[in-house]
mmCIF file of N, CA, C and O in Angstrom:
data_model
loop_
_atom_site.group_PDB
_atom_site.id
_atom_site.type_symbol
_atom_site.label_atom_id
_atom_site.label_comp_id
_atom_site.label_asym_id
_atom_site.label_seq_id
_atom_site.Cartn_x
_atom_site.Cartn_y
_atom_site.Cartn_z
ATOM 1 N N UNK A 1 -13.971 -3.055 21.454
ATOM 2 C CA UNK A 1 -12.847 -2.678 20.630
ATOM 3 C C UNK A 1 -13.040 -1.235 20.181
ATOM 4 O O UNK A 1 -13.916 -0.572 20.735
ATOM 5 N N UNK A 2 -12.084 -0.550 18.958
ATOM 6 C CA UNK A 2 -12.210 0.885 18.602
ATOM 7 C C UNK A 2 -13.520 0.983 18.083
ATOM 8 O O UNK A 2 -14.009 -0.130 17.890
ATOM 9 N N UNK A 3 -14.193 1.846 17.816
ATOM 10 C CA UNK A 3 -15.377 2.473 17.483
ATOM 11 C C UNK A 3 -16.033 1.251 17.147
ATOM 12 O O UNK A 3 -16.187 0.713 16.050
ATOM 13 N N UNK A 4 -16.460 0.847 18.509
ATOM 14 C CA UNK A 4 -17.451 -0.600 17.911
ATOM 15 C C UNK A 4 -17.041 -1.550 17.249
ATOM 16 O O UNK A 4 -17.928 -2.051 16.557
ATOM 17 N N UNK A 5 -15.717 -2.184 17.135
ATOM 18 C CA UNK A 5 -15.575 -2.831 15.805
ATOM 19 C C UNK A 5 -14.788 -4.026 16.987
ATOM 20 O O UNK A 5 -13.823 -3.806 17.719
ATOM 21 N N UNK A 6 -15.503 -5.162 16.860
ATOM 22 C CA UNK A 6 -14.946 -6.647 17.201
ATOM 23 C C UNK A 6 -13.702 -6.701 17.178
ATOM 24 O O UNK A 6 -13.398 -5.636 16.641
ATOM 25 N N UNK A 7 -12.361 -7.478 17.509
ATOM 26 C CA UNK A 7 -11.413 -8.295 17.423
ATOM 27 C C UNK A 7 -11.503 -8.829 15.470
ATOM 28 O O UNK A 7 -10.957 -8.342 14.480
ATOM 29 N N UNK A 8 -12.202 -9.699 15.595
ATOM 30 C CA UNK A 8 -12.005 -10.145 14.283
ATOM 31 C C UNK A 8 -12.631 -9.335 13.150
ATOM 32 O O UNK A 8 -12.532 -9.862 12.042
ATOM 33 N N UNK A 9 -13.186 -8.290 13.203
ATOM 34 C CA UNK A 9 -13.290 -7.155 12.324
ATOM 35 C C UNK A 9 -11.924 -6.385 11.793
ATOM 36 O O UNK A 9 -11.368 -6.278 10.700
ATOM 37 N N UNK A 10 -11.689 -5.938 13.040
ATOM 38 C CA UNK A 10 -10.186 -5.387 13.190
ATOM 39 C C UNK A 10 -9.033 -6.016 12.186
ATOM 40 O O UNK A 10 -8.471 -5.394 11.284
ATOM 41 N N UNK A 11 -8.807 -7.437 12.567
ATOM 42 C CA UNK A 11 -8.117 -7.969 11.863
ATOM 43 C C UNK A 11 -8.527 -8.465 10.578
ATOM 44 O O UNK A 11 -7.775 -8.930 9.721
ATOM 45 N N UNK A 12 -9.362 -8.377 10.529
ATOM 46 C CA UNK A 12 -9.752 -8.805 8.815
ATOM 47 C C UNK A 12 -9.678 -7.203 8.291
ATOM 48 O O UNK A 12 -9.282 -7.097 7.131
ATOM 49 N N UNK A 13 -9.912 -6.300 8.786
ATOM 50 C CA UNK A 13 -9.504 -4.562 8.066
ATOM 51 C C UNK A 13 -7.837 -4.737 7.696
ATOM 52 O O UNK A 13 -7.347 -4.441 6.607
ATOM 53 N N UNK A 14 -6.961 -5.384 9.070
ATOM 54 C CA UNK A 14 -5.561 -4.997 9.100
ATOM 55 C C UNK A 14 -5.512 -6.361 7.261
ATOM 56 O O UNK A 14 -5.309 -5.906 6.135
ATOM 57 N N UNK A 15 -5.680 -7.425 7.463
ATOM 58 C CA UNK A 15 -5.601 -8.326 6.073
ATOM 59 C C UNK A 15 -5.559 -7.675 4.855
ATOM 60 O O UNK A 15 -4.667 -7.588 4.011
ATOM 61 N N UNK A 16 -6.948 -7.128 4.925
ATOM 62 C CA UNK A 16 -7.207 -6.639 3.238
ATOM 63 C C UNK A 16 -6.254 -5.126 3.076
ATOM 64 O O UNK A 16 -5.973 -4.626 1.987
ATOM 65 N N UNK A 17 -5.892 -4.614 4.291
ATOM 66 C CA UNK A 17 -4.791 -3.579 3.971
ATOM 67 C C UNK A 17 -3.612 -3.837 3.594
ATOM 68 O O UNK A 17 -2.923 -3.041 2.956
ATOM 69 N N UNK A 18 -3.167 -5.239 4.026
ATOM 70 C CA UNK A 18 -1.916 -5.504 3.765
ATOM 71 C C UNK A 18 -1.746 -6.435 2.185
ATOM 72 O O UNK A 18 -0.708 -6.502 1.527
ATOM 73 N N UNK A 19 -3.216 -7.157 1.808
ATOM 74 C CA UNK A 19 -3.302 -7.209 0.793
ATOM 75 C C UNK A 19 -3.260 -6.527 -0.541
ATOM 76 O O UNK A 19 -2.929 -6.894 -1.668
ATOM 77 N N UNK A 20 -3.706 -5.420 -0.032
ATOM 78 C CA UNK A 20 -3.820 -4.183 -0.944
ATOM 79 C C UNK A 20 -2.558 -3.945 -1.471
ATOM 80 O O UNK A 20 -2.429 -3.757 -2.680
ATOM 81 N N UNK A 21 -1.387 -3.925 -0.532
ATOM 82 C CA UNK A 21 -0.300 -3.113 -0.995
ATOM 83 C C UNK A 21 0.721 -4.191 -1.155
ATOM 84 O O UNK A 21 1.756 -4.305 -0.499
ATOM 85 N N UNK A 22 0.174 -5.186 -2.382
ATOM 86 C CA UNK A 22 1.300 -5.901 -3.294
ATOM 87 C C UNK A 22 1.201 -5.450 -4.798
ATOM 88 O O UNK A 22 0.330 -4.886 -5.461
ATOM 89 N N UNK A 23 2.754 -6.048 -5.117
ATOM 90 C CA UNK A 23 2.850 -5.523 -6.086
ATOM 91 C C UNK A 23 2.175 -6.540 -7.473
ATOM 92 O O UNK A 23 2.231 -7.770 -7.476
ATOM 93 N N UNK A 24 1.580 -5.731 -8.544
ATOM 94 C CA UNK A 24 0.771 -5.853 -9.141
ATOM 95 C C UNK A 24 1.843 -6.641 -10.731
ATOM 96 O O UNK A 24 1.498 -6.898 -11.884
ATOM 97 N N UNK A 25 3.079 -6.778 -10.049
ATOM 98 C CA UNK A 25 3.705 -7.559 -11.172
ATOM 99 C C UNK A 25 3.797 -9.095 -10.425
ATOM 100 O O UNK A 25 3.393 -10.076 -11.050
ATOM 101 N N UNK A 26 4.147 -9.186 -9.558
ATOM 102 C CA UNK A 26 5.269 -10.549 -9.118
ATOM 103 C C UNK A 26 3.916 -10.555 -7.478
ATOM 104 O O UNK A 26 4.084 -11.605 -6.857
ATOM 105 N N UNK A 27 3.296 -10.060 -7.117
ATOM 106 C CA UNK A 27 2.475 -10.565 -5.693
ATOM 107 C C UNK A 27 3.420 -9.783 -4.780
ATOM 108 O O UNK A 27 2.798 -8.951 -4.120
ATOM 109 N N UNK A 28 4.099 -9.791 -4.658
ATOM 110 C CA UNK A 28 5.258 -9.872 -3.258
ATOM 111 C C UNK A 28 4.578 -7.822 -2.654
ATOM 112 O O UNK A 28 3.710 -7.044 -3.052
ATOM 113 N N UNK A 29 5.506 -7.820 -1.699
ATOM 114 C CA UNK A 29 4.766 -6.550 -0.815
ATOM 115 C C UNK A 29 5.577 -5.519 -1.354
ATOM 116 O O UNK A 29 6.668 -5.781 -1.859
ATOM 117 N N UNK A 30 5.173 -4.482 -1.291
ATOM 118 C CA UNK A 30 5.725 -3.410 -2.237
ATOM 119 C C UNK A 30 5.714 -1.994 -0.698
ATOM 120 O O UNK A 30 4.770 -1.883 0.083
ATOM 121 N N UNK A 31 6.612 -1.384 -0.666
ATOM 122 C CA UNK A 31 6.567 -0.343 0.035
ATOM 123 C C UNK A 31 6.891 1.047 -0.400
ATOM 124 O O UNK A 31 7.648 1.464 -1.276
ATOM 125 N N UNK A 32 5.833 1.860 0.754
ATOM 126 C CA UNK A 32 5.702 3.186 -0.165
ATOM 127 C C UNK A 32 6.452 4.201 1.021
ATOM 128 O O UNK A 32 6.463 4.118 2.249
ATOM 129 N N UNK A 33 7.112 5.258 0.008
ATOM 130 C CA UNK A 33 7.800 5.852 0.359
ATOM 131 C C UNK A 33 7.611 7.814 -0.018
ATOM 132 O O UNK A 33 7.350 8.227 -1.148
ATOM 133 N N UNK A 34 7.777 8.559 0.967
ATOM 134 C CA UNK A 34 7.818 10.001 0.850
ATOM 135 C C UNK A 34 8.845 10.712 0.616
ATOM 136 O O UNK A 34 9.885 10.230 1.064
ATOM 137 N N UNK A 35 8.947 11.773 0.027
ATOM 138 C CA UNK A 35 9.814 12.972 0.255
ATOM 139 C C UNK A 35 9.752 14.315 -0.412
ATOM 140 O O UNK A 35 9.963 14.499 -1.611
ATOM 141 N N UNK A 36 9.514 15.024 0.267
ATOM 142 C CA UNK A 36 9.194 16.711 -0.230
ATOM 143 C C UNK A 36 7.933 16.617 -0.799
ATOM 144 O O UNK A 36 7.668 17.206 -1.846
ATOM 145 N N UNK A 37 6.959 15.782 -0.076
ATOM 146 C CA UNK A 37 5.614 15.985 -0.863
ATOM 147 C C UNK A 37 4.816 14.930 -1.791
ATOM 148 O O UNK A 37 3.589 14.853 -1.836
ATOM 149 N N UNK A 38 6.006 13.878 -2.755
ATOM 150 C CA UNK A 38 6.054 12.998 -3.230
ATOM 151 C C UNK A 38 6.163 11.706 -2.956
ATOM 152 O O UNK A 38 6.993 11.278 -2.154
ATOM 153 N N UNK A 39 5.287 10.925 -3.633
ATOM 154 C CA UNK A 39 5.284 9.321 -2.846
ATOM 155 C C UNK A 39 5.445 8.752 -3.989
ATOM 156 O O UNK A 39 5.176 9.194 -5.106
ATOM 157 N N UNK A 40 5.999 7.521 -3.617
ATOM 158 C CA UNK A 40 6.424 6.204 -4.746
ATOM 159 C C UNK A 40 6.102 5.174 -3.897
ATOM 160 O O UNK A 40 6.053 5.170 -2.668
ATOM 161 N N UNK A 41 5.808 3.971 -4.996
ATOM 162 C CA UNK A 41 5.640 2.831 -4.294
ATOM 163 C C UNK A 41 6.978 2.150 -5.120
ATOM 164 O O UNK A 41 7.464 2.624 -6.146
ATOM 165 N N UNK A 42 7.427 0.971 -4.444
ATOM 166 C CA UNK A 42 8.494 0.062 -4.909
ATOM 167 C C UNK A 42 8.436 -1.036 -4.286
ATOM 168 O O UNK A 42 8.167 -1.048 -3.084
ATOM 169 N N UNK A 43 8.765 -2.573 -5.235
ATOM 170 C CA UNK A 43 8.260 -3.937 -5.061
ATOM 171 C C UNK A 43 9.734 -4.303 -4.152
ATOM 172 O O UNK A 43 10.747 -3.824 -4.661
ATOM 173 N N UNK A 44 9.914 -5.017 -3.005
ATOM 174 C CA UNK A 44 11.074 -5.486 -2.223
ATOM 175 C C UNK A 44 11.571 -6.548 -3.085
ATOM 176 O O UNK A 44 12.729 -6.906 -2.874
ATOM 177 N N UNK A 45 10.954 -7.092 -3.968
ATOM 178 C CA UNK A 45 11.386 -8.535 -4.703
ATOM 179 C C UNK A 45 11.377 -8.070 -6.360
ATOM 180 O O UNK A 45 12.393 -8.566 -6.848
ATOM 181 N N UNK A 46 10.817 -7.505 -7.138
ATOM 182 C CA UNK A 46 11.013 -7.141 -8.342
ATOM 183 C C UNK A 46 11.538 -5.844 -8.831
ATOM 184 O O UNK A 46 12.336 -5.351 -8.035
ATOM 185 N N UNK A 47 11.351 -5.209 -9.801
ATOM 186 C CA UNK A 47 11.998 -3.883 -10.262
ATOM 187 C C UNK A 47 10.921 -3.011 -10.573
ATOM 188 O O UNK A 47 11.074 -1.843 -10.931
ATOM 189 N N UNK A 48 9.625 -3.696 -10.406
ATOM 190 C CA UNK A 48 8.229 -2.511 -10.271
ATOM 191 C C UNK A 48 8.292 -1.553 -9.361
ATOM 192 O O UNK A 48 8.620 -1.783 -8.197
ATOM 193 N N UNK A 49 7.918 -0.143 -9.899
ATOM 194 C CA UNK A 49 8.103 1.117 -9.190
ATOM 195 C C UNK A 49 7.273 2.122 -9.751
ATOM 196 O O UNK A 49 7.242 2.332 -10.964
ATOM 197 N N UNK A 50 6.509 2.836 -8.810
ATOM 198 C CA UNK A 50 5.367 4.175 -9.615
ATOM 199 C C UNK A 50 5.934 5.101 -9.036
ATOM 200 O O UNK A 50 6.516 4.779 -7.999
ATOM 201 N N UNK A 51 5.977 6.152 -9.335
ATOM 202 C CA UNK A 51 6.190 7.525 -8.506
ATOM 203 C C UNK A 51 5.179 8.593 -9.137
ATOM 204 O O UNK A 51 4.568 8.210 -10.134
ATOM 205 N N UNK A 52 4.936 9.874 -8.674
ATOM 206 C CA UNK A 52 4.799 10.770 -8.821
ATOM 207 C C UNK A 52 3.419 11.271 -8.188
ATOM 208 O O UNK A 52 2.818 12.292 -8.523
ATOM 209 N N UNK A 53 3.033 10.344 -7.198
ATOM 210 C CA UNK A 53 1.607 10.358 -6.311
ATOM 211 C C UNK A 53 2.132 11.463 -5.468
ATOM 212 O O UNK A 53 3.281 11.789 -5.171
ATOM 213 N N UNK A 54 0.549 12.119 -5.060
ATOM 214 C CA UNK A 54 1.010 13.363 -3.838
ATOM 215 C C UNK A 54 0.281 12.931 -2.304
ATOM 216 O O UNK A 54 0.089 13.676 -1.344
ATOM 217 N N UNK A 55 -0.068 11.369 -2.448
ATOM 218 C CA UNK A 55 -0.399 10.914 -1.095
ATOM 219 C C UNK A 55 0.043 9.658 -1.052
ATOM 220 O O UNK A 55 0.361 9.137 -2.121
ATOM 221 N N UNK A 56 0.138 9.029 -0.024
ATOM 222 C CA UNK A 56 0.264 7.735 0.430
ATOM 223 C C UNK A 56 -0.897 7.266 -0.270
ATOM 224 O O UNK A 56 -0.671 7.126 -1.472
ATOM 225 N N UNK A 57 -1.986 6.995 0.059
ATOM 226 C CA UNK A 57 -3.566 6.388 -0.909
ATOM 227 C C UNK A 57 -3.322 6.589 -2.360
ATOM 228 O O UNK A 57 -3.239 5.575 -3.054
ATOM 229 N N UNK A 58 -3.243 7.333 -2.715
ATOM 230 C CA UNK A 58 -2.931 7.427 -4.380
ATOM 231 C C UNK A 58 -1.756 6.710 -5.141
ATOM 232 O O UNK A 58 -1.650 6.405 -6.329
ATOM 233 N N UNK A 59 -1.024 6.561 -4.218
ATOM 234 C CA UNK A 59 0.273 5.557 -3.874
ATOM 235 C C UNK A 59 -0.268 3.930 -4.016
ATOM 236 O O UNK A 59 -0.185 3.219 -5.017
ATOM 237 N N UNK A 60 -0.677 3.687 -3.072
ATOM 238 C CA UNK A 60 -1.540 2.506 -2.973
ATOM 239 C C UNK A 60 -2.561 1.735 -3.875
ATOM 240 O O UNK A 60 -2.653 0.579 -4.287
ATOM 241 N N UNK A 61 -3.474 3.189 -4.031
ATOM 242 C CA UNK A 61 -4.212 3.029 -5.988
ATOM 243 C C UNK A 61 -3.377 2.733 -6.507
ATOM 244 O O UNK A 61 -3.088 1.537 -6.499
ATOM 245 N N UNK A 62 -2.517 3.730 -7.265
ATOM 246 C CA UNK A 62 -1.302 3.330 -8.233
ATOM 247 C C UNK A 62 -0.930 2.233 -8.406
ATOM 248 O O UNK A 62 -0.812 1.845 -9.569
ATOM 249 N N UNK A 63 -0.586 1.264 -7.203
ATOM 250 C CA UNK A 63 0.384 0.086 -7.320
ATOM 251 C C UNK A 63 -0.707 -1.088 -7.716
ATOM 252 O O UNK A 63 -0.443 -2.106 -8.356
ATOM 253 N N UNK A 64 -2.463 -0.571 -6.992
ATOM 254 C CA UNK A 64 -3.651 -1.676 -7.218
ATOM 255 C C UNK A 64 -4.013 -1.835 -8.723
ATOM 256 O O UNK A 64 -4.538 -2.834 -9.214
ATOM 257 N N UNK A 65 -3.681 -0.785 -9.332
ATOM 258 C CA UNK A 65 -4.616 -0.207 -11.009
ATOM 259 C C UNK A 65 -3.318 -0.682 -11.992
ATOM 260 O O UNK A 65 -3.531 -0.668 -13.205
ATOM 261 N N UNK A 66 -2.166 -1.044 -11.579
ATOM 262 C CA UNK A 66 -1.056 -0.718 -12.529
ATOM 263 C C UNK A 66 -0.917 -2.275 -13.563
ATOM 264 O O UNK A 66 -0.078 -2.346 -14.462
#
Protein backbone atom coordinates (compact mmCIF):
# COMPACT_ATOMS: atom_id res chain seq x y z
CA UNK A 1 0.00 0.00 0.00
CA UNK A 2 1.12 3.99 0.20
CA UNK A 3 4.24 4.50 2.16
CA UNK A 4 4.14 1.15 3.80
CA UNK A 5 0.88 1.36 5.30
CA UNK A 6 -1.51 -1.97 5.07
CA UNK A 7 -5.16 -1.90 3.69
CA UNK A 8 -6.53 -1.84 7.12
CA UNK A 9 -4.25 0.91 8.39
CA UNK A 10 -5.41 3.02 5.61
CA UNK A 11 -8.84 2.63 6.50
CA UNK A 12 -8.78 2.98 10.04
CA UNK A 13 -6.66 6.64 9.17
CA UNK A 14 -9.73 7.34 6.55
CA UNK A 15 -12.36 6.46 10.08
CA UNK A 16 -10.80 8.58 12.64
CA UNK A 17 -10.70 11.44 9.89
CA UNK A 18 -14.11 11.27 9.26
CA UNK A 19 -14.74 11.03 12.90
CA UNK A 20 -12.97 14.00 13.60
CA UNK A 21 -15.08 16.24 11.58
CA UNK A 22 -18.50 16.03 13.55
CA UNK A 23 -20.14 18.43 14.94
CA UNK A 24 -19.44 18.97 18.55
CA UNK A 25 -23.19 19.96 19.31
CA UNK A 26 -25.68 17.27 17.82
CA UNK A 27 -22.71 14.31 16.41
CA UNK A 28 -23.89 14.65 12.85
CA UNK A 29 -20.98 15.62 10.05
CA UNK A 30 -20.21 19.10 9.74
CA UNK A 31 -18.53 20.51 6.51
CA UNK A 32 -15.84 22.90 5.97
CA UNK A 33 -15.77 25.45 3.67
CA UNK A 34 -13.24 28.28 1.94
CA UNK A 35 -13.18 31.62 0.51
CA UNK A 36 -10.62 34.41 0.02
CA UNK A 37 -8.42 32.77 2.51
CA UNK A 38 -11.08 31.98 5.17
CA UNK A 39 -12.55 28.73 6.40
CA UNK A 40 -15.71 27.88 8.38
CA UNK A 41 -16.97 24.81 9.47
CA UNK A 42 -20.95 24.22 9.45
CA UNK A 43 -23.15 21.23 10.96
CA UNK A 44 -25.57 19.70 7.77
CA UNK A 45 -28.19 18.87 10.61
CA UNK A 46 -27.94 21.70 13.30
CA UNK A 47 -27.25 25.55 13.35
CA UNK A 48 -23.52 25.06 14.76
CA UNK A 49 -21.04 27.13 12.79
CA UNK A 50 -17.23 28.54 13.50
CA UNK A 51 -15.64 30.77 11.13
CA UNK A 52 -12.73 32.80 11.03
CA UNK A 53 -9.91 29.87 10.68
CA UNK A 54 -7.10 30.55 8.01
CA UNK A 55 -6.80 26.70 7.25
CA UNK A 56 -8.82 23.79 6.70
CA UNK A 57 -6.96 21.96 10.08
CA UNK A 58 -7.66 24.84 12.26
CA UNK A 59 -11.12 24.46 10.88
CA UNK A 60 -11.29 20.98 12.01
CA UNK A 61 -9.63 21.90 15.59
CA UNK A 62 -12.23 24.49 15.90
CA UNK A 63 -15.23 22.27 15.37
CA UNK A 64 -13.11 19.28 17.82
CA UNK A 65 -12.40 22.01 20.90
CA UNK A 66 -15.81 23.87 20.56
Amino acid sequence: MANGRTVGEVLERVRDRRRSQRCPTCDSTVTIRGYHGEYRWSCLDCDAVGFGYRSRSEAIDGARSR
